[in-house]
Tab-separated table of C-alpha atoms in Angstrom:
chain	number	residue	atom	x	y	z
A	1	UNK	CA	0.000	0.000	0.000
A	2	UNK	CA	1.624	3.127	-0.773
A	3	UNK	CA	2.367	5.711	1.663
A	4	UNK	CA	0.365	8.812	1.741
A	5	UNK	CA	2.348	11.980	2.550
A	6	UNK	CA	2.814	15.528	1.948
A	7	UNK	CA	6.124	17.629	2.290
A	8	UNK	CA	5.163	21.648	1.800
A	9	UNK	CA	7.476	25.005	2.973
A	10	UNK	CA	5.744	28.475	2.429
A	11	UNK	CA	7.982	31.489	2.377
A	12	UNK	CA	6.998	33.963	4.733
A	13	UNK	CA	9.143	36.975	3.326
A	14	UNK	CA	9.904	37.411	-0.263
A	15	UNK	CA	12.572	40.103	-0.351
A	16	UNK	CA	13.263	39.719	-4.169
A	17	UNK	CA	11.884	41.669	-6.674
A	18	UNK	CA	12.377	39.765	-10.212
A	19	UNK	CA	11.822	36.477	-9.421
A	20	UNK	CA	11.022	34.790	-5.708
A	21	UNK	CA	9.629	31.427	-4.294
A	22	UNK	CA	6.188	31.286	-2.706
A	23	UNK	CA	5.876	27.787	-1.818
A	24	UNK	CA	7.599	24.467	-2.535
A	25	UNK	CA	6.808	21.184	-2.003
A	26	UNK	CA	5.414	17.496	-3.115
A	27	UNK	CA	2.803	15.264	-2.084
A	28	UNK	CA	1.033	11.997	-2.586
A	29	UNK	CA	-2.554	11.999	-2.857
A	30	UNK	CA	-5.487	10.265	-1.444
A	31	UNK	CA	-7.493	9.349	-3.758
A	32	UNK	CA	-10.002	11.983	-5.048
A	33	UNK	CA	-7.586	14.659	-2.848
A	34	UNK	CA	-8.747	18.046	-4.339
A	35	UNK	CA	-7.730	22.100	-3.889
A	36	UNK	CA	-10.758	24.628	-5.428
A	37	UNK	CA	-12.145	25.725	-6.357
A	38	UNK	CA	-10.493	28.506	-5.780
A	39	UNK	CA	-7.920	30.780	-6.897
A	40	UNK	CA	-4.087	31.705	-5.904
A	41	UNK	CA	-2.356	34.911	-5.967
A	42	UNK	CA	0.839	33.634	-7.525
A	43	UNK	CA	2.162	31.349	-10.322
A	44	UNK	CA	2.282	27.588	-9.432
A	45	UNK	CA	3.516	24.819	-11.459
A	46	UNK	CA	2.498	21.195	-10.696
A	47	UNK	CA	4.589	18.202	-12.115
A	48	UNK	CA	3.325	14.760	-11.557
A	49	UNK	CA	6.035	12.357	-10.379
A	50	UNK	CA	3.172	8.988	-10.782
A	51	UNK	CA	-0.589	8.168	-11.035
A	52	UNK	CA	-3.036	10.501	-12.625
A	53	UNK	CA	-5.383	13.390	-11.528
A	54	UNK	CA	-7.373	16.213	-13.261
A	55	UNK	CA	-7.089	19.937	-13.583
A	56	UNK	CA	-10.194	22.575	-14.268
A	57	UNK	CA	-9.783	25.718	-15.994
A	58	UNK	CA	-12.320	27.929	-17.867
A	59	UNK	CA	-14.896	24.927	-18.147
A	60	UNK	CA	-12.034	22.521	-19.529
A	61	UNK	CA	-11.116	19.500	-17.560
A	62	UNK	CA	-7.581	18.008	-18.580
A	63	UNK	CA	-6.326	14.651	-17.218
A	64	UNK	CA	-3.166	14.141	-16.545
A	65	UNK	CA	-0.561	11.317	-15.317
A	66	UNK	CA	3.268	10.683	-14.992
A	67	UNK	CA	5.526	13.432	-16.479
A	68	UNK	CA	2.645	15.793	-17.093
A	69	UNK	CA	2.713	19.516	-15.989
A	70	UNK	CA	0.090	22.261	-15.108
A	71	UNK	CA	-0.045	25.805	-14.701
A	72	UNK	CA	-1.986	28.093	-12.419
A	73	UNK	CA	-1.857	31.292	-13.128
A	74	UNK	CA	-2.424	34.094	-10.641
A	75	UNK	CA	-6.359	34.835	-10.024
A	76	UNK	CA	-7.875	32.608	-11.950
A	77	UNK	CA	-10.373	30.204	-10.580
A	78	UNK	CA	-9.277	26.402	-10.958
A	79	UNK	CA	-10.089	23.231	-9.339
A	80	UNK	CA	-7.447	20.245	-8.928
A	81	UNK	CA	-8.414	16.603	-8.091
A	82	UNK	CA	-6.496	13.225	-7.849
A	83	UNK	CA	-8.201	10.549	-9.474
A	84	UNK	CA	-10.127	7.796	-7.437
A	85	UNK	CA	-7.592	4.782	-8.816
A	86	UNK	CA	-3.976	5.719	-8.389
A	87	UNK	CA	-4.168	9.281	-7.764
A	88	UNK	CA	-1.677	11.081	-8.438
A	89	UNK	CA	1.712	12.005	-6.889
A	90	UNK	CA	3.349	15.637	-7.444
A	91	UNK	CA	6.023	18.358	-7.040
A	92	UNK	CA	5.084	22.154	-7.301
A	93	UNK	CA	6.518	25.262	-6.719
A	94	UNK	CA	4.654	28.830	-6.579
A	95	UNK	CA	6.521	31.869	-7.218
A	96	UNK	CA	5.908	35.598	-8.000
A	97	UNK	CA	7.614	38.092	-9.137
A	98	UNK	CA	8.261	40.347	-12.565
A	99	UNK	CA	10.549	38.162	-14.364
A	100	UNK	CA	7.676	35.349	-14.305
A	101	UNK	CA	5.847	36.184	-16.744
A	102	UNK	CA	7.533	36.915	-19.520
A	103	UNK	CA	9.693	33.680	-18.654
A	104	UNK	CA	6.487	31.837	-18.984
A	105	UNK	CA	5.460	33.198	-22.330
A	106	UNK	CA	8.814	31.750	-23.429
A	107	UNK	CA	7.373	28.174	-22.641
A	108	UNK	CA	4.421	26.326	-24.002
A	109	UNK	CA	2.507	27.170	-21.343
A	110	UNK	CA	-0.314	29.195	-21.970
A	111	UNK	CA	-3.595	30.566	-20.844
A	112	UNK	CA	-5.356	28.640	-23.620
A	113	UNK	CA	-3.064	25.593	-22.932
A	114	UNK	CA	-1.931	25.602	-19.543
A	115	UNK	CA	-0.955	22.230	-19.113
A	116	UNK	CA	2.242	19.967	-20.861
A	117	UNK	CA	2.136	17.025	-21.502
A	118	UNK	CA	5.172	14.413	-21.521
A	119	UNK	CA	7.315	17.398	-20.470
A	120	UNK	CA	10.354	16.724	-21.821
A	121	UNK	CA	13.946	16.916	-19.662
A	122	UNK	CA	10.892	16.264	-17.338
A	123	UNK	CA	13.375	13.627	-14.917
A	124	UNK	CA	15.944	16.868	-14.504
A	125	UNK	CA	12.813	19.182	-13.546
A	126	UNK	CA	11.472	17.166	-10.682
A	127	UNK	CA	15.311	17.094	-9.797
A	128	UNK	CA	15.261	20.675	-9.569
A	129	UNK	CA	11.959	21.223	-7.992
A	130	UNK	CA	13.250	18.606	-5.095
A	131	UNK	CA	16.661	21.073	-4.949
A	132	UNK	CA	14.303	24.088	-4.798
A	133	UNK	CA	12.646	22.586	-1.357
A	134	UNK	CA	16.269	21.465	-0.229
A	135	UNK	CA	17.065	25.320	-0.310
A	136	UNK	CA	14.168	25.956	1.896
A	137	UNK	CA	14.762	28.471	4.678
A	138	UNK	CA	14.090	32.402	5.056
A	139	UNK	CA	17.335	34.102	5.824
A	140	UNK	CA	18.325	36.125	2.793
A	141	UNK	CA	20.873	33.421	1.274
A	142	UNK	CA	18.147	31.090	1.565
A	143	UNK	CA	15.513	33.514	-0.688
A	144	UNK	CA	18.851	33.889	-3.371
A	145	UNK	CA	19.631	30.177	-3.494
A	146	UNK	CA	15.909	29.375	-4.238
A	147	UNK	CA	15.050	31.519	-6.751
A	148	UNK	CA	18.598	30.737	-8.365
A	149	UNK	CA	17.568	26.819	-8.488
A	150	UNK	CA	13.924	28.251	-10.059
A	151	UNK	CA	15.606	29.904	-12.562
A	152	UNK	CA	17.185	27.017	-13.752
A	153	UNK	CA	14.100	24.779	-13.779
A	154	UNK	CA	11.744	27.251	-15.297
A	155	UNK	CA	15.217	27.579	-18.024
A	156	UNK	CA	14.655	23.643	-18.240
A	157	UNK	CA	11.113	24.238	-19.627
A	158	UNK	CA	12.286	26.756	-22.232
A	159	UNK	CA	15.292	24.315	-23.485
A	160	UNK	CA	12.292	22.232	-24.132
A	161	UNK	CA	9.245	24.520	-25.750
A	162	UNK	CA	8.431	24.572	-29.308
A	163	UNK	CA	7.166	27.470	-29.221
A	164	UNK	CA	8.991	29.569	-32.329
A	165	UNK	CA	7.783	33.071	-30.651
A	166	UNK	CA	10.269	32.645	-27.509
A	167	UNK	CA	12.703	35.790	-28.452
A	168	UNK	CA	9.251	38.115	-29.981
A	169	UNK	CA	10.177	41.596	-29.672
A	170	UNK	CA	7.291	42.070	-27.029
A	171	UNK	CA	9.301	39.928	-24.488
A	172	UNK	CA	12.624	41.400	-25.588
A	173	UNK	CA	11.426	45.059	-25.117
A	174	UNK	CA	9.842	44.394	-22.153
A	175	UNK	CA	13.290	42.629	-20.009
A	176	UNK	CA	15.027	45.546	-21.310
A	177	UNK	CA	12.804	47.812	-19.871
A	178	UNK	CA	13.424	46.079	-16.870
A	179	UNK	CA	16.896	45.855	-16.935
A	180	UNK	CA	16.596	50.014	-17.213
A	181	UNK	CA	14.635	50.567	-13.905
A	182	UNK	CA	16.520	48.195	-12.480
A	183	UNK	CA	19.575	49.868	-12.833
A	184	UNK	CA	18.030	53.578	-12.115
A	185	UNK	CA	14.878	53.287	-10.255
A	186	UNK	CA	16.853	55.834	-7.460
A	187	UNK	CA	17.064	58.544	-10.486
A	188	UNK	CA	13.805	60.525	-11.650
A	189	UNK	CA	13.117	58.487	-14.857
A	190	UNK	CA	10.536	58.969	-17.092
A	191	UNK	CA	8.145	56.339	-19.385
A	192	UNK	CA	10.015	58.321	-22.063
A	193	UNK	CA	13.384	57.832	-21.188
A	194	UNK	CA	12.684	54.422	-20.802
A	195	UNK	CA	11.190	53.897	-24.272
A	196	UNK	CA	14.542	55.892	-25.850
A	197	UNK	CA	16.901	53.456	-24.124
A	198	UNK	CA	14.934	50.393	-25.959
A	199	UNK	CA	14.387	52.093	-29.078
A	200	UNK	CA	10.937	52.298	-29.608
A	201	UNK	CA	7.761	54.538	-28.726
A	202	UNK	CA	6.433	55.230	-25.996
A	203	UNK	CA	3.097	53.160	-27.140
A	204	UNK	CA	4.961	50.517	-28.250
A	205	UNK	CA	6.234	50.222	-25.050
A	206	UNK	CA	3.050	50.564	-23.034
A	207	UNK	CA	1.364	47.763	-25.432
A	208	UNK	CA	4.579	45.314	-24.608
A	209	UNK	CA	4.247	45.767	-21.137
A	210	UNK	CA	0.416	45.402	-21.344
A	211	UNK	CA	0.879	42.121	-22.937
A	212	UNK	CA	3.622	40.492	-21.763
A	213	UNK	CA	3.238	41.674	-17.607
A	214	UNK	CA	-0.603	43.498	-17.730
A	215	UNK	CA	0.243	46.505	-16.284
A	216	UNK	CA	1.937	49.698	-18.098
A	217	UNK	CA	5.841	50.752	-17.539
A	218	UNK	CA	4.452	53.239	-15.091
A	219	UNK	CA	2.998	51.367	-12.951
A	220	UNK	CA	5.672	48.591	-13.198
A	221	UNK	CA	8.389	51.407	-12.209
A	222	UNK	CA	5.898	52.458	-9.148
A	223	UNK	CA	5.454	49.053	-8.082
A	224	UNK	CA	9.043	48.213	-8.433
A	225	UNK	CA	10.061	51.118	-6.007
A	226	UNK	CA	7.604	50.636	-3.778
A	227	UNK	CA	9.084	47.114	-2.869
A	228	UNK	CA	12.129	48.750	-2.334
A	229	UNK	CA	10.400	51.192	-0.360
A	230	UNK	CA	8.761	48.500	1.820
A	231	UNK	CA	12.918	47.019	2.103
A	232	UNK	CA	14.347	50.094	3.619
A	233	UNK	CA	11.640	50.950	5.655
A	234	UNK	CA	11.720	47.720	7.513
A	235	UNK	CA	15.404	47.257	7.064
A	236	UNK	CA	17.349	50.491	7.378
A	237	UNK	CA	17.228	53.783	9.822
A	238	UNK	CA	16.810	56.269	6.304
A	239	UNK	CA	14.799	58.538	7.262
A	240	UNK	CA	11.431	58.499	5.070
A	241	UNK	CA	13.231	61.848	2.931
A	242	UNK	CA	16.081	60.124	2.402
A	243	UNK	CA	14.664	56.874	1.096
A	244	UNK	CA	12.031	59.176	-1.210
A	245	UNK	CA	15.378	60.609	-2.557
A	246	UNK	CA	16.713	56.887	-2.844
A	247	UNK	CA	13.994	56.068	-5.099
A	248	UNK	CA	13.778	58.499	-7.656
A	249	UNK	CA	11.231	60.950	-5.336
A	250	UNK	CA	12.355	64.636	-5.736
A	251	UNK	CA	9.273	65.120	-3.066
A	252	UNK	CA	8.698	63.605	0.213
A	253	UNK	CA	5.375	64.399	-0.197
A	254	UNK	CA	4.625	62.698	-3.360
A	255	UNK	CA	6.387	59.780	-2.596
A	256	UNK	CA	4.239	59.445	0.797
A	257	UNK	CA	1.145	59.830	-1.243
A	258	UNK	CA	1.825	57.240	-3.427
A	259	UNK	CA	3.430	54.747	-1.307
A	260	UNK	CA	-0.365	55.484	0.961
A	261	UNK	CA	-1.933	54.216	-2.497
A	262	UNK	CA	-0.401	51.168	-2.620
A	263	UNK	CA	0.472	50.269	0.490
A	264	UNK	CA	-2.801	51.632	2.754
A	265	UNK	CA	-0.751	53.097	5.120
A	266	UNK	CA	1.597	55.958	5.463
A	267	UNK	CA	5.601	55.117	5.251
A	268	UNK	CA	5.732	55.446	8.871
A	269	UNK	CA	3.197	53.383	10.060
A	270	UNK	CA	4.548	50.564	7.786
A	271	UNK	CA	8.210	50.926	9.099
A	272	UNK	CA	6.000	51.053	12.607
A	273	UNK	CA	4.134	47.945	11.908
A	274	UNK	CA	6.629	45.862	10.435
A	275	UNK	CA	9.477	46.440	13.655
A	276	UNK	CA	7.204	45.267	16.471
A	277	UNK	CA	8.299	42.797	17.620
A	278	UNK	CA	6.418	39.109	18.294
């Protein structure tokens, strides 16, 4: 009789802005074992190790077994079930972040197809989803060594797509893009100046970003600095000007305004909130 068992680690801080683990983790099944409906928040891969189970998505019901893989995408209602005879047995990882995305458009995953079947180098990614959970932990090293591993599984799924559209201009424009805040979110950029680094328009732009992460550069580049906000506040004794002035605010103001938007709360009571300690 086969053992039933489930081995799961959630990360309670994710510190890294391109790419960062949610959860890791595998599991046998009982039979007819089931999550949903429901939906997540993040991107989660499933791969089955053995047996079979079924995924729902948009009114479709795919079955899969041994050496299959599913995607969930974030907030999107789906229902997950291992089957009544030999249900299933998998690994998964969730994961967040603004390189996901347009790494997964790279792969032939899709929202019209968001399952693989026979997944090929499929052996090598169950390796690497069992060296993702070895990683575990949530000291800083720990959050670097696990996304590091994720990168090269999700890389194992594009050495193995068919897709022909994994270098389209859409994804290029939009990691350069990236690459550009990243290296001077702390200077007053523009969507403009953005756009002239790439080469292209400022529509252009927008319409890459729209498609490849739904959301424009603008509120990319706002999001981005507000998680470094969020970093310094809880991890630094800046005061709230000098962090503004980190991050590409020329006004304390502003920046308190719009870090209230996103965050609910003023900079202050966040740096408050997230120092008390247990």
């Amino acid at each position: 009789m086969n053992q039933i068992y489930k081995n799961s680690y959630k990360v309670t801080e994710k510190g890294l802005v391109s790419l960062c683990v949610y959860n890791v983790g595998f599991q046998k099944c009982d039979p007819l074992y089931r999550w949903g409906p429901g939906i997540r928040n993040h991107y989660l891969i499933h791969y089955v190790i053995s047996g079979s189970g079924f995924y729902q998505l948009h009114g479709h019901t795919y079955e899969l077994h041994a050496k299959d893989a599913f995607l969930v995408y974030p907030n999107t209602e789906v229902l997950y079930y291992a089957a009544k005879k030999d249900p299933w047995e998998y690994a998964w990882v969730g994961f967040t972040g603004s390189d996901a995305s347009m790494i997964l458009n790279a792969t032939d995953f899709s929202p019209d197809c968001p399952v693989i079947y026979k997944v090929p180098l499929g052996d090598d990614i169950h390796r690497q989803l069992l060296h993702i959970y070895d990683a575990r932990g949530n000291e800083f090293e720990h959050a670097v060594e696990m996304t590091g591993r994720l990168y090269t599984m999700l890389a194992l799924f594009l050495h193995g797509a068919s897709r022909s559209d994994t270098a389209d201009s859409a994804n290029t424009y939009v990691q350069k893009g990236i690459e550009f805040i990243s290296a001077n979110y702390s200077y007053p950029i523009t969507v403009a100046e953005i756009a002239d680094y790439i080469g292209v328009s400022r529509s252009h732009l927008f319409r890459s970003f729209e498609t490849v992460l739904g959301q424009s550069p603008k509120e990319y580049l706002t999001e981005f600095r507000m998680k470094q906000a969020c970093y310094l506040l809880e991890h630094s004794d800046l005061s709230i000007t000098a962090i503004a002035n980190s991050l590409g605010f020329d006004n304390g103001l502003y920046f308190s305004k719009t870090f209230h938007k996103q965050k609910g709360m003023a900079p202050k009571d966040f740096r408050t909130k997230t120092r008390k300690t247990p």
